[in-house]
């Protein structure tokens, strides 16, 4: 876990202004401020949060848990940076090994950066992590059926719809249906468990 305390190398490939890096404990203050600024904007898409969640202390606790899960190989908790400033979060969650070699991706971008291709580029880079460094075979994503912007981000990154899960998630005071999307690794040949050496 100590290795995660310092700066992590950032992933910066195609779009110069957007890059990803693993969260750090030092991000608590900036994340708390970003969450507060976007609290109403994110409300329909995020689980219910009490006021304490938007404090620096709560973000420190959250970051501690994320870093611990990262150290155990259970997730890849990333920040989305635009020109060096935190603009959102992207996480490869519930990493499963063995015969599955998969994870779920979740992401959000601050209102100020929505509609500018930031989420699309961030997801592209997160897929590079999933299929490259993490050597996963499949990434899945759920999106509310009415979240057309997120569905565009997924489709723009090669995700295909699998089906609809009825009343799958409780957000904004009620249960919502969600579409399940999947993306297979570019090295998938239908046989190999992991990418070629």
JSON list of C-alpha atoms in Angstrom, two decimals:
[
{"chain": "A", "resi": 1, "resn": "UNK", "atom": "CA", "xyz": [0.00, 0.00, 0.00]},
{"chain": "A", "resi": 2, "resn": "UNK", "atom": "CA", "xyz": [2.90, 2.39, 0.62]},
{"chain": "A", "resi": 3, "resn": "UNK", "atom": "CA", "xyz": [3.76, 2.38, -3.06]},
{"chain": "A", "resi": 4, "resn": "UNK", "atom": "CA", "xyz": [0.41, 4.03, -3.78]},
{"chain": "A", "resi": 5, "resn": "UNK", "atom": "CA", "xyz": [1.07, 7.06, -1.58]},
{"chain": "A", "resi": 6, "resn": "UNK", "atom": "CA", "xyz": [3.27, 8.82, -4.13]},
{"chain": "A", "resi": 7, "resn": "UNK", "atom": "CA", "xyz": [2.33, 10.08, -7.57]},
{"chain": "A", "resi": 8, "resn": "UNK", "atom": "CA", "xyz": [1.25, 7.39, -10.03]},
{"chain": "A", "resi": 9, "resn": "UNK", "atom": "CA", "xyz": [2.29, 7.49, -13.68]},
{"chain": "A", "resi": 10, "resn": "UNK", "atom": "CA", "xyz": [-0.45, 9.06, -15.76]},
{"chain": "A", "resi": 11, "resn": "UNK", "atom": "CA", "xyz": [-1.80, 7.47, -18.92]},
{"chain": "A", "resi": 12, "resn": "UNK", "atom": "CA", "xyz": [-1.77, 10.01, -21.73]},
{"chain": "A", "resi": 13, "resn": "UNK", "atom": "CA", "xyz": [-2.08, 8.77, -25.29]},
{"chain": "A", "resi": 14, "resn": "UNK", "atom": "CA", "xyz": [-4.41, 10.25, -27.92]},
{"chain": "A", "resi": 15, "resn": "UNK", "atom": "CA", "xyz": [-6.15, 13.32, -26.57]},
{"chain": "A", "resi": 16, "resn": "UNK", "atom": "CA", "xyz": [-3.51, 15.49, -24.92]},
{"chain": "A", "resi": 17, "resn": "UNK", "atom": "CA", "xyz": [-5.78, 17.23, -22.39]},
{"chain": "A", "resi": 18, "resn": "UNK", "atom": "CA", "xyz": [-7.39, 14.08, -20.95]},
{"chain": "A", "resi": 19, "resn": "UNK", "atom": "CA", "xyz": [-5.48, 11.52, -18.92]},
{"chain": "A", "resi": 20, "resn": "UNK", "atom": "CA", "xyz": [-6.06, 9.04, -16.11]},
{"chain": "A", "resi": 21, "resn": "UNK", "atom": "CA", "xyz": [-4.22, 8.21, -12.94]},
{"chain": "A", "resi": 22, "resn": "UNK", "atom": "CA", "xyz": [-4.87, 6.13, -9.85]},
{"chain": "A", "resi": 23, "resn": "UNK", "atom": "CA", "xyz": [-6.38, 8.02, -6.90]},
{"chain": "A", "resi": 24, "resn": "UNK", "atom": "CA", "xyz": [-4.13, 9.24, -4.09]},
{"chain": "A", "resi": 25, "resn": "UNK", "atom": "CA", "xyz": [-4.89, 10.24, -0.51]},
{"chain": "A", "resi": 26, "resn": "UNK", "atom": "CA", "xyz": [-3.87, 13.79, -1.42]},
{"chain": "A", "resi": 27, "resn": "UNK", "atom": "CA", "xyz": [-6.92, 14.00, -3.73]},
{"chain": "A", "resi": 28, "resn": "UNK", "atom": "CA", "xyz": [-9.45, 14.22, -0.86]},
{"chain": "A", "resi": 29, "resn": "UNK", "atom": "CA", "xyz": [-9.82, 17.99, -0.80]},
{"chain": "A", "resi": 30, "resn": "UNK", "atom": "CA", "xyz": [-10.15, 18.40, -4.58]},
{"chain": "A", "resi": 31, "resn": "UNK", "atom": "CA", "xyz": [-12.60, 15.49, -4.83]},
{"chain": "A", "resi": 32, "resn": "UNK", "atom": "CA", "xyz": [-14.76, 16.83, -2.00]},
{"chain": "A", "resi": 33, "resn": "UNK", "atom": "CA", "xyz": [-14.93, 20.21, -3.75]},
{"chain": "A", "resi": 34, "resn": "UNK", "atom": "CA", "xyz": [-15.77, 18.61, -7.11]},
{"chain": "A", "resi": 35, "resn": "UNK", "atom": "CA", "xyz": [-18.48, 16.44, -5.58]},
{"chain": "A", "resi": 36, "resn": "UNK", "atom": "CA", "xyz": [-20.01, 19.49, -3.83]},
{"chain": "A", "resi": 37, "resn": "UNK", "atom": "CA", "xyz": [-19.99, 21.50, -7.08]},
{"chain": "A", "resi": 38, "resn": "UNK", "atom": "CA", "xyz": [-21.68, 18.63, -8.95]},
{"chain": "A", "resi": 39, "resn": "UNK", "atom": "CA", "xyz": [-23.97, 17.31, -6.21]},
{"chain": "A", "resi": 40, "resn": "UNK", "atom": "CA", "xyz": [-27.23, 18.21, -7.97]},
{"chain": "A", "resi": 41, "resn": "UNK", "atom": "CA", "xyz": [-25.90, 17.31, -11.41]},
{"chain": "A", "resi": 42, "resn": "UNK", "atom": "CA", "xyz": [-24.90, 13.80, -10.25]},
{"chain": "A", "resi": 43, "resn": "UNK", "atom": "CA", "xyz": [-27.94, 13.18, -8.01]},
{"chain": "A", "resi": 44, "resn": "UNK", "atom": "CA", "xyz": [-30.03, 11.25, -10.61]},
{"chain": "A", "resi": 45, "resn": "UNK", "atom": "CA", "xyz": [-27.13, 8.92, -11.45]},
{"chain": "A", "resi": 46, "resn": "UNK", "atom": "CA", "xyz": [-25.41, 8.30, -8.12]},
{"chain": "A", "resi": 47, "resn": "UNK", "atom": "CA", "xyz": [-26.54, 6.48, -4.96]},
{"chain": "A", "resi": 48, "resn": "UNK", "atom": "CA", "xyz": [-28.14, 8.65, -2.28]},
{"chain": "A", "resi": 49, "resn": "UNK", "atom": "CA", "xyz": [-25.47, 10.49, -0.32]},
{"chain": "A", "resi": 50, "resn": "UNK", "atom": "CA", "xyz": [-25.81, 12.23, 3.02]},
{"chain": "A", "resi": 51, "resn": "UNK", "atom": "CA", "xyz": [-24.16, 15.62, 3.50]},
{"chain": "A", "resi": 52, "resn": "UNK", "atom": "CA", "xyz": [-21.16, 14.05, 5.22]},
{"chain": "A", "resi": 53, "resn": "UNK", "atom": "CA", "xyz": [-20.13, 12.34, 1.96]},
{"chain": "A", "resi": 54, "resn": "UNK", "atom": "CA", "xyz": [-19.20, 15.73, 0.45]},
{"chain": "A", "resi": 55, "resn": "UNK", "atom": "CA", "xyz": [-16.66, 16.54, 3.18]},
{"chain": "A", "resi": 56, "resn": "UNK", "atom": "CA", "xyz": [-12.90, 16.15, 2.96]},
{"chain": "A", "resi": 57, "resn": "UNK", "atom": "CA", "xyz": [-12.93, 13.64, 5.84]},
{"chain": "A", "resi": 58, "resn": "UNK", "atom": "CA", "xyz": [-15.45, 11.40, 4.08]},
{"chain": "A", "resi": 59, "resn": "UNK", "atom": "CA", "xyz": [-13.44, 11.57, 0.87]},
{"chain": "A", "resi": 60, "resn": "UNK", "atom": "CA", "xyz": [-10.30, 10.60, 2.81]},
{"chain": "A", "resi": 61, "resn": "UNK", "atom": "CA", "xyz": [-12.15, 7.54, 4.15]},
{"chain": "A", "resi": 62, "resn": "UNK", "atom": "CA", "xyz": [-13.40, 6.69, 0.67]},
{"chain": "A", "resi": 63, "resn": "UNK", "atom": "CA", "xyz": [-9.92, 7.08, -0.86]},
{"chain": "A", "resi": 64, "resn": "UNK", "atom": "CA", "xyz": [-8.44, 4.89, 1.85]},
{"chain": "A", "resi": 65, "resn": "UNK", "atom": "CA", "xyz": [-10.91, 2.12, 0.97]},
{"chain": "A", "resi": 66, "resn": "UNK", "atom": "CA", "xyz": [-10.28, 2.53, -2.76]},
{"chain": "A", "resi": 67, "resn": "UNK", "atom": "CA", "xyz": [-6.51, 2.39, -2.35]},
{"chain": "A", "resi": 68, "resn": "UNK", "atom": "CA", "xyz": [-6.80, -0.68, -0.14]},
{"chain": "A", "resi": 69, "resn": "UNK", "atom": "CA", "xyz": [-8.99, -2.45, -2.75]},
{"chain": "A", "resi": 70, "resn": "UNK", "atom": "CA", "xyz": [-6.50, -1.43, -5.46]},
{"chain": "A", "resi": 71, "resn": "UNK", "atom": "CA", "xyz": [-3.63, -2.92, -3.45]},
{"chain": "A", "resi": 72, "resn": "UNK", "atom": "CA", "xyz": [-5.58, -6.19, -3.22]},
{"chain": "A", "resi": 73, "resn": "UNK", "atom": "CA", "xyz": [-6.20, -6.22, -6.99]},
{"chain": "A", "resi": 74, "resn": "UNK", "atom": "CA", "xyz": [-9.97, -5.89, -6.55]},
{"chain": "A", "resi": 75, "resn": "UNK", "atom": "CA", "xyz": [-10.33, -2.64, -8.51]},
{"chain": "A", "resi": 76, "resn": "UNK", "atom": "CA", "xyz": [-8.52, 0.06, -10.45]},
{"chain": "A", "resi": 77, "resn": "UNK", "atom": "CA", "xyz": [-9.74, 3.40, -9.00]},
{"chain": "A", "resi": 78, "resn": "UNK", "atom": "CA", "xyz": [-8.91, 6.19, -11.42]},
{"chain": "A", "resi": 79, "resn": "UNK", "atom": "CA", "xyz": [-9.27, 9.92, -11.67]},
{"chain": "A", "resi": 80, "resn": "UNK", "atom": "CA", "xyz": [-10.08, 11.68, -14.91]},
{"chain": "A", "resi": 81, "resn": "UNK", "atom": "CA", "xyz": [-7.84, 14.71, -15.37]},
{"chain": "A", "resi": 82, "resn": "UNK", "atom": "CA", "xyz": [-8.36, 17.50, -17.88]},
{"chain": "A", "resi": 83, "resn": "UNK", "atom": "CA", "xyz": [-5.30, 19.69, -18.32]},
{"chain": "A", "resi": 84, "resn": "UNK", "atom": "CA", "xyz": [-4.04, 18.40, -14.96]},
{"chain": "A", "resi": 85, "resn": "UNK", "atom": "CA", "xyz": [-7.22, 19.20, -12.99]},
{"chain": "A", "resi": 86, "resn": "UNK", "atom": "CA", "xyz": [-9.57, 16.54, -11.59]},
{"chain": "A", "resi": 87, "resn": "UNK", "atom": "CA", "xyz": [-12.66, 16.40, -13.80]},
{"chain": "A", "resi": 88, "resn": "UNK", "atom": "CA", "xyz": [-14.27, 13.13, -12.70]},
{"chain": "A", "resi": 89, "resn": "UNK", "atom": "CA", "xyz": [-13.77, 9.51, -11.68]},
{"chain": "A", "resi": 90, "resn": "UNK", "atom": "CA", "xyz": [-13.49, 6.22, -13.56]},
{"chain": "A", "resi": 91, "resn": "UNK", "atom": "CA", "xyz": [-13.19, 2.86, -11.84]},
{"chain": "A", "resi": 92, "resn": "UNK", "atom": "CA", "xyz": [-12.69, -0.69, -12.99]},
{"chain": "A", "resi": 93, "resn": "UNK", "atom": "CA", "xyz": [-14.74, -2.40, -10.27]},
{"chain": "A", "resi": 94, "resn": "UNK", "atom": "CA", "xyz": [-15.13, -5.98, -9.03]},
{"chain": "A", "resi": 95, "resn": "UNK", "atom": "CA", "xyz": [-12.14, -7.40, -10.89]},
{"chain": "A", "resi": 96, "resn": "UNK", "atom": "CA", "xyz": [-12.68, -11.15, -11.19]},
{"chain": "A", "resi": 97, "resn": "UNK", "atom": "CA", "xyz": [-9.89, -13.52, -12.13]},
{"chain": "A", "resi": 98, "resn": "UNK", "atom": "CA", "xyz": [-9.92, -17.26, -12.79]},
{"chain": "A", "resi": 99, "resn": "UNK", "atom": "CA", "xyz": [-12.14, -18.32, -15.70]},
{"chain": "A", "resi": 100, "resn": "UNK", "atom": "CA", "xyz": [-13.91, -14.91, -15.90]},
{"chain": "A", "resi": 101, "resn": "UNK", "atom": "CA", "xyz": [-11.09, -12.33, -16.20]},
{"chain": "A", "resi": 102, "resn": "UNK", "atom": "CA", "xyz": [-13.55, -9.43, -16.18]},
{"chain": "A", "resi": 103, "resn": "UNK", "atom": "CA", "xyz": [-14.69, -6.27, -14.40]},
{"chain": "A", "resi": 104, "resn": "UNK", "atom": "CA", "xyz": [-17.36, -3.56, -14.44]},
{"chain": "A", "resi": 105, "resn": "UNK", "atom": "CA", "xyz": [-16.56, 0.02, -15.35]},
{"chain": "A", "resi": 106, "resn": "UNK", "atom": "CA", "xyz": [-18.20, 3.04, -13.77]},
{"chain": "A", "resi": 107, "resn": "UNK", "atom": "CA", "xyz": [-17.47, 6.70, -14.49]},
{"chain": "A", "resi": 108, "resn": "UNK", "atom": "CA", "xyz": [-18.69, 10.25, -14.14]},
{"chain": "A", "resi": 109, "resn": "UNK", "atom": "CA", "xyz": [-17.51, 13.59, -15.49]},
{"chain": "A", "resi": 110, "resn": "UNK", "atom": "CA", "xyz": [-18.20, 16.99, -13.94]},
{"chain": "A", "resi": 111, "resn": "UNK", "atom": "CA", "xyz": [-20.89, 19.09, -15.59]},
{"chain": "A", "resi": 112, "resn": "UNK", "atom": "CA", "xyz": [-18.28, 21.59, -16.86]},
{"chain": "A", "resi": 113, "resn": "UNK", "atom": "CA", "xyz": [-16.68, 18.83, -18.97]},
{"chain": "A", "resi": 114, "resn": "UNK", "atom": "CA", "xyz": [-19.80, 16.97, -20.09]},
{"chain": "A", "resi": 115, "resn": "UNK", "atom": "CA", "xyz": [-20.43, 16.75, -23.82]},
{"chain": "A", "resi": 116, "resn": "UNK", "atom": "CA", "xyz": [-16.81, 17.47, -24.80]},
{"chain": "A", "resi": 117, "resn": "UNK", "atom": "CA", "xyz": [-15.57, 13.92, -25.37]},
{"chain": "A", "resi": 118, "resn": "UNK", "atom": "CA", "xyz": [-13.86, 13.69, -21.97]},
{"chain": "A", "resi": 119, "resn": "UNK", "atom": "CA", "xyz": [-15.76, 10.59, -20.81]},
{"chain": "A", "resi": 120, "resn": "UNK", "atom": "CA", "xyz": [-15.25, 8.90, -24.19]},
{"chain": "A", "resi": 121, "resn": "UNK", "atom": "CA", "xyz": [-11.49, 9.46, -24.06]},
{"chain": "A", "resi": 122, "resn": "UNK", "atom": "CA", "xyz": [-11.31, 8.48, -20.38]},
{"chain": "A", "resi": 123, "resn": "UNK", "atom": "CA", "xyz": [-13.11, 5.21, -21.07]},
{"chain": "A", "resi": 124, "resn": "UNK", "atom": "CA", "xyz": [-10.82, 4.51, -24.03]},
{"chain": "A", "resi": 125, "resn": "UNK", "atom": "CA", "xyz": [-7.81, 4.89, -21.74]},
{"chain": "A", "resi": 126, "resn": "UNK", "atom": "CA", "xyz": [-9.44, 2.79, -19.02]},
{"chain": "A", "resi": 127, "resn": "UNK", "atom": "CA", "xyz": [-9.95, 0.00, -21.57]},
{"chain": "A", "resi": 128, "resn": "UNK", "atom": "CA", "xyz": [-6.23, 0.20, -22.35]},
{"chain": "A", "resi": 129, "resn": "UNK", "atom": "CA", "xyz": [-5.59, -0.43, -18.63]},
{"chain": "A", "resi": 130, "resn": "UNK", "atom": "CA", "xyz": [-8.14, -3.26, -18.45]},
{"chain": "A", "resi": 131, "resn": "UNK", "atom": "CA", "xyz": [-6.98, -5.12, -21.54]},
{"chain": "A", "resi": 132, "resn": "UNK", "atom": "CA", "xyz": [-3.31, -4.18, -21.21]},
{"chain": "A", "resi": 133, "resn": "UNK", "atom": "CA", "xyz": [-1.84, -3.88, -17.71]},
{"chain": "A", "resi": 134, "resn": "UNK", "atom": "CA", "xyz": [-4.66, -5.82, -16.01]},
{"chain": "A", "resi": 135, "resn": "UNK", "atom": "CA", "xyz": [-4.84, -8.45, -18.80]},
{"chain": "A", "resi": 136, "resn": "UNK", "atom": "CA", "xyz": [-8.62, -8.75, -18.52]},
{"chain": "A", "resi": 137, "resn": "UNK", "atom": "CA", "xyz": [-10.77, -10.37, -21.18]},
{"chain": "A", "resi": 138, "resn": "UNK", "atom": "CA", "xyz": [-14.05, -8.50, -20.72]},
{"chain": "A", "resi": 139, "resn": "UNK", "atom": "CA", "xyz": [-15.33, -5.19, -19.37]},
{"chain": "A", "resi": 140, "resn": "UNK", "atom": "CA", "xyz": [-19.02, -4.74, -18.60]},
{"chain": "A", "resi": 141, "resn": "UNK", "atom": "CA", "xyz": [-21.05, -1.63, -17.87]},
{"chain": "A", "resi": 142, "resn": "UNK", "atom": "CA", "xyz": [-24.58, -0.93, -16.71]},
{"chain": "A", "resi": 143, "resn": "UNK", "atom": "CA", "xyz": [-26.34, 2.31, -17.61]},
{"chain": "A", "resi": 144, "resn": "UNK", "atom": "CA", "xyz": [-29.84, 3.46, -16.81]},
{"chain": "A", "resi": 145, "resn": "UNK", "atom": "CA", "xyz": [-32.08, 3.07, -19.84]},
{"chain": "A", "resi": 146, "resn": "UNK", "atom": "CA", "xyz": [-32.62, 6.85, -19.92]},
{"chain": "A", "resi": 147, "resn": "UNK", "atom": "CA", "xyz": [-28.89, 7.72, -19.73]},
{"chain": "A", "resi": 148, "resn": "UNK", "atom": "CA", "xyz": [-28.37, 8.16, -23.46]},
{"chain": "A", "resi": 149, "resn": "UNK", "atom": "CA", "xyz": [-25.16, 10.18, -23.05]},
{"chain": "A", "resi": 150, "resn": "UNK", "atom": "CA", "xyz": [-23.47, 7.33, -21.18]},
{"chain": "A", "resi": 151, "resn": "UNK", "atom": "CA", "xyz": [-24.71, 4.83, -23.76]},
{"chain": "A", "resi": 152, "resn": "UNK", "atom": "CA", "xyz": [-23.05, 6.94, -26.51]},
{"chain": "A", "resi": 153, "resn": "UNK", "atom": "CA", "xyz": [-19.79, 6.90, -24.56]},
{"chain": "A", "resi": 154, "resn": "UNK", "atom": "CA", "xyz": [-19.97, 3.11, -24.32]},
{"chain": "A", "resi": 155, "resn": "UNK", "atom": "CA", "xyz": [-20.87, 2.59, -27.99]},
{"chain": "A", "resi": 156, "resn": "UNK", "atom": "CA", "xyz": [-18.10, 4.99, -29.07]},
{"chain": "A", "resi": 157, "resn": "UNK", "atom": "CA", "xyz": [-15.67, 2.67, -27.29]},
{"chain": "A", "resi": 158, "resn": "UNK", "atom": "CA", "xyz": [-16.89, -0.54, -28.91]},
{"chain": "A", "resi": 159, "resn": "UNK", "atom": "CA", "xyz": [-19.31, -1.71, -26.22]},
{"chain": "A", "resi": 160, "resn": "UNK", "atom": "CA", "xyz": [-22.33, -3.65, -27.44]},
{"chain": "A", "resi": 161, "resn": "UNK", "atom": "CA", "xyz": [-25.67, -4.01, -25.65]},
{"chain": "A", "resi": 162, "resn": "UNK", "atom": "CA", "xyz": [-26.38, -7.39, -24.05]},
{"chain": "A", "resi": 163, "resn": "UNK", "atom": "CA", "xyz": [-29.82, -6.89, -22.54]},
{"chain": "A", "resi": 164, "resn": "UNK", "atom": "CA", "xyz": [-31.86, -5.05, -19.95]},
{"chain": "A", "resi": 165, "resn": "UNK", "atom": "CA", "xyz": [-31.95, -5.74, -16.23]},
{"chain": "A", "resi": 166, "resn": "UNK", "atom": "CA", "xyz": [-35.35, -4.80, -14.82]},
{"chain": "A", "resi": 167, "resn": "UNK", "atom": "CA", "xyz": [-35.40, -2.62, -11.70]},
{"chain": "A", "resi": 168, "resn": "UNK", "atom": "CA", "xyz": [-31.69, -3.18, -11.35]},
{"chain": "A", "resi": 169, "resn": "UNK", "atom": "CA", "xyz": [-30.58, -0.13, -9.37]},
{"chain": "A", "resi": 170, "resn": "UNK", "atom": "CA", "xyz": [-32.15, 2.15, -6.78]},
{"chain": "A", "resi": 171, "resn": "UNK", "atom": "CA", "xyz": [-31.27, 5.77, -7.57]},
{"chain": "A", "resi": 172, "resn": "UNK", "atom": "CA", "xyz": [-32.96, 9.10, -7.10]},
{"chain": "A", "resi": 173, "resn": "UNK", "atom": "CA", "xyz": [-35.71, 7.61, -4.92]},
{"chain": "A", "resi": 174, "resn": "UNK", "atom": "CA", "xyz": [-36.81, 4.63, -7.02]},
{"chain": "A", "resi": 175, "resn": "UNK", "atom": "CA", "xyz": [-35.77, 1.46, -8.85]},
{"chain": "A", "resi": 176, "resn": "UNK", "atom": "CA", "xyz": [-34.57, 1.85, -12.45]},
{"chain": "A", "resi": 177, "resn": "UNK", "atom": "CA", "xyz": [-34.07, -0.54, -15.36]},
{"chain": "A", "resi": 178, "resn": "UNK", "atom": "CA", "xyz": [-30.53, -0.65, -16.73]},
{"chain": "A", "resi": 179, "resn": "UNK", "atom": "CA", "xyz": [-28.98, -1.77, -19.99]},
{"chain": "A", "resi": 180, "resn": "UNK", "atom": "CA", "xyz": [-25.97, -4.09, -19.74]},
{"chain": "A", "resi": 181, "resn": "UNK", "atom": "CA", "xyz": [-23.14, -3.48, -22.21]},
{"chain": "A", "resi": 182, "resn": "UNK", "atom": "CA", "xyz": [-19.99, -5.54, -22.84]},
{"chain": "A", "resi": 183, "resn": "UNK", "atom": "CA", "xyz": [-16.64, -5.03, -24.50]},
{"chain": "A", "resi": 184, "resn": "UNK", "atom": "CA", "xyz": [-14.25, -7.90, -25.21]},
{"chain": "A", "resi": 185, "resn": "UNK", "atom": "CA", "xyz": [-10.48, -7.53, -25.31]},
{"chain": "A", "resi": 186, "resn": "UNK", "atom": "CA", "xyz": [-9.00, -6.89, -28.75]},
{"chain": "A", "resi": 187, "resn": "UNK", "atom": "CA", "xyz": [-6.86, -10.02, -28.27]},
{"chain": "A", "resi": 188, "resn": "UNK", "atom": "CA", "xyz": [-9.94, -12.24, -27.76]},
{"chain": "A", "resi": 189, "resn": "UNK", "atom": "CA", "xyz": [-9.74, -15.31, -29.99]},
{"chain": "A", "resi": 190, "resn": "UNK", "atom": "CA", "xyz": [-12.47, -17.32, -28.28]},
{"chain": "A", "resi": 191, "resn": "UNK", "atom": "CA", "xyz": [-9.90, -19.69, -26.76]},
{"chain": "A", "resi": 192, "resn": "UNK", "atom": "CA", "xyz": [-7.09, -17.91, -24.86]},
{"chain": "A", "resi": 193, "resn": "UNK", "atom": "CA", "xyz": [-7.58, -17.11, -21.16]},
{"chain": "A", "resi": 194, "resn": "UNK", "atom": "CA", "xyz": [-5.06, -14.27, -21.20]},
{"chain": "A", "resi": 195, "resn": "UNK", "atom": "CA", "xyz": [-3.43, -12.16, -23.93]},
{"chain": "A", "resi": 196, "resn": "UNK", "atom": "CA", "xyz": [-0.47, -13.57, -25.83]},
{"chain": "A", "resi": 197, "resn": "UNK", "atom": "CA", "xyz": [2.95, -12.79, -24.34]}
]
